[in-house]
Amino acid sequence: MSVTPSASTAPDARAQFLDMLDASLQGNTLVKLVLARHVGADDTLQRIIAKPLVVKGQACLSLVYRHQTRDITRNLPLEQARALVDELLPASFRNAHLFNQDEEVQLNFSKKGKPMLQRHGAQAPRAAAPAEHDREKKRYLELSRPFLRDLGVTDRQGALIPSMSRKWKQINKFIEVFDHALASAPLAGDQALRVADFGSGKGYLTFAMHDYLTDRLARQAQVTGVELRQDMVELCNAAAARLEQPGLVFECGDVRSVVPEAIDVMIALHACDVATDYAIHTGIRCGASIIMCSPCCHKQIRPQLHSPGLLQPMLQYGLHLGQQAEMLTDSLRALYLEACGYETKVFEFISLEHTNKNKMILAVKRKSPADAGVLLEKIEQLKAFYGVKEHCLETLLRADGLIAA
């Protein structure tokens, strides 16, 4: 997919967008129009989604006004709907996303009212479906996105910097995992998402998450990066200010000191030792629908571990004992998540810090919880088999009454 963004200062960007909307309406190629980043007087209005509709033989646009707790639909003739869009941009909405059969076009307005137009051209049609090995790998982000340039992933021309190719691959893989989780999570499509990224570092994934939600999916999102290093927090907040990213903030602290009241998506990658347990506990306690963790440094379980008789010949080797402790630690974490009402997966993931720690625990809240009693019994059997007396996550969950004592 090719991307050709116009200059952000181009005075005719708004007029070009409206002309393309006219062409889509006249050529009957419009799929959907989304107006987002509402700045009007009604605080409950989130966005307007417009789709073509025929009412009593007359071509119209069906406009769905998405509010926090309700939807209002208006069906307007094309000419009247077109005039309304002209009136709303940018007075009431600072983002417009046009989807038609040929391309995607996005119009953004800065805080100072400067327009920026981006066009995402559709791939050329093919006579037959391509073979699997011929298909281009799907990218969830485009290299033209401004945050990638600001964070040093791309150069001024939007080309990938060779030394950042692995980082670019990691970012896309992370968004791919999140996208699949979001599709199955019990979250309303028009719901403003609250995301907490603990241990955000230089902010690559935090910016990517915010950009994917607000730009590609046109959803409202409040994304908070939490990082212990003050210099990294200041660096990321400065970048967010330059890029004019509302709803993206960075705070100094960790999962124990910065605890939001509510979270929809909780991220904690490479949280050392029991910090992963505190992060999972925070996600569960705050009602997160999606929990994404990449655990690191499994220190708590290993000193407790004794080798069951049959396994002693294998676990007499320190390397194997460490691997067993790691597997047991993360298996218990996954089972505790299952007992708390999540569908959980444990799989290999590309390392985000260029280490061999590439495991991810992904948990998505179930619509119908599993039998917690059966799962807790299995946990106790595992603990007894290996002689484990304490697991940090269990201690935290029991203290809050999230699992039975």
CSV table of N, CA and C in Angstrom, one decimal, residues 307-317 320:
chain,number,residue,atom,x,y,z
A,307,SER,N,12.8,-30.7,43.6
A,307,SER,CA,12.7,-31.6,42.4
A,307,SER,C,12.0,-32.9,42.8
A,308,PRO,N,10.8,-33.1,42.2
A,308,PRO,CA,10.1,-34.3,42.5
A,308,PRO,C,10.9,-35.5,42.1
A,309,GLY,N,10.8,-36.6,42.8
A,309,GLY,CA,11.7,-37.8,42.7
A,309,GLY,C,11.9,-38.2,41.2
A,310,LEU,N,10.9,-38.3,40.4
A,310,LEU,CA,11.1,-38.7,39.1
A,310,LEU,C,11.9,-37.7,38.2
A,311,LEU,N,11.8,-36.4,38.6
A,311,LEU,CA,12.4,-35.4,37.8
A,311,LEU,C,13.8,-35.0,38.3
A,312,GLN,N,14.2,-35.6,39.4
A,312,GLN,CA,15.5,-35.2,40.0
A,312,GLN,C,16.7,-35.4,39.0
A,313,PRO,N,16.8,-36.5,38.3
A,313,PRO,CA,17.9,-36.6,37.3
A,313,PRO,C,18.0,-35.5,36.3
A,314,MET,N,16.8,-35.0,35.9
A,314,MET,CA,16.7,-34.0,34.9
A,314,MET,C,17.0,-32.6,35.6
A,315,LEU,N,16.4,-32.3,36.7
A,315,LEU,CA,16.5,-31.0,37.3
A,315,LEU,C,17.8,-30.8,38.2
A,316,GLN,N,18.7,-31.8,38.2
A,316,GLN,CA,19.9,-31.6,38.9
A,316,GLN,C,20.8,-30.6,38.2
A,317,TYR,N,20.5,-30.4,36.9
A,317,TYR,CA,21.3,-29.4,36.2
A,317,TYR,C,20.7,-28.0,36.3
A,320,HIS,N,18.4,-26.5,33.5
A,320,HIS,CA,17.1,-27.1,33.4
A,320,HIS,C,16.2,-26.7,34.6
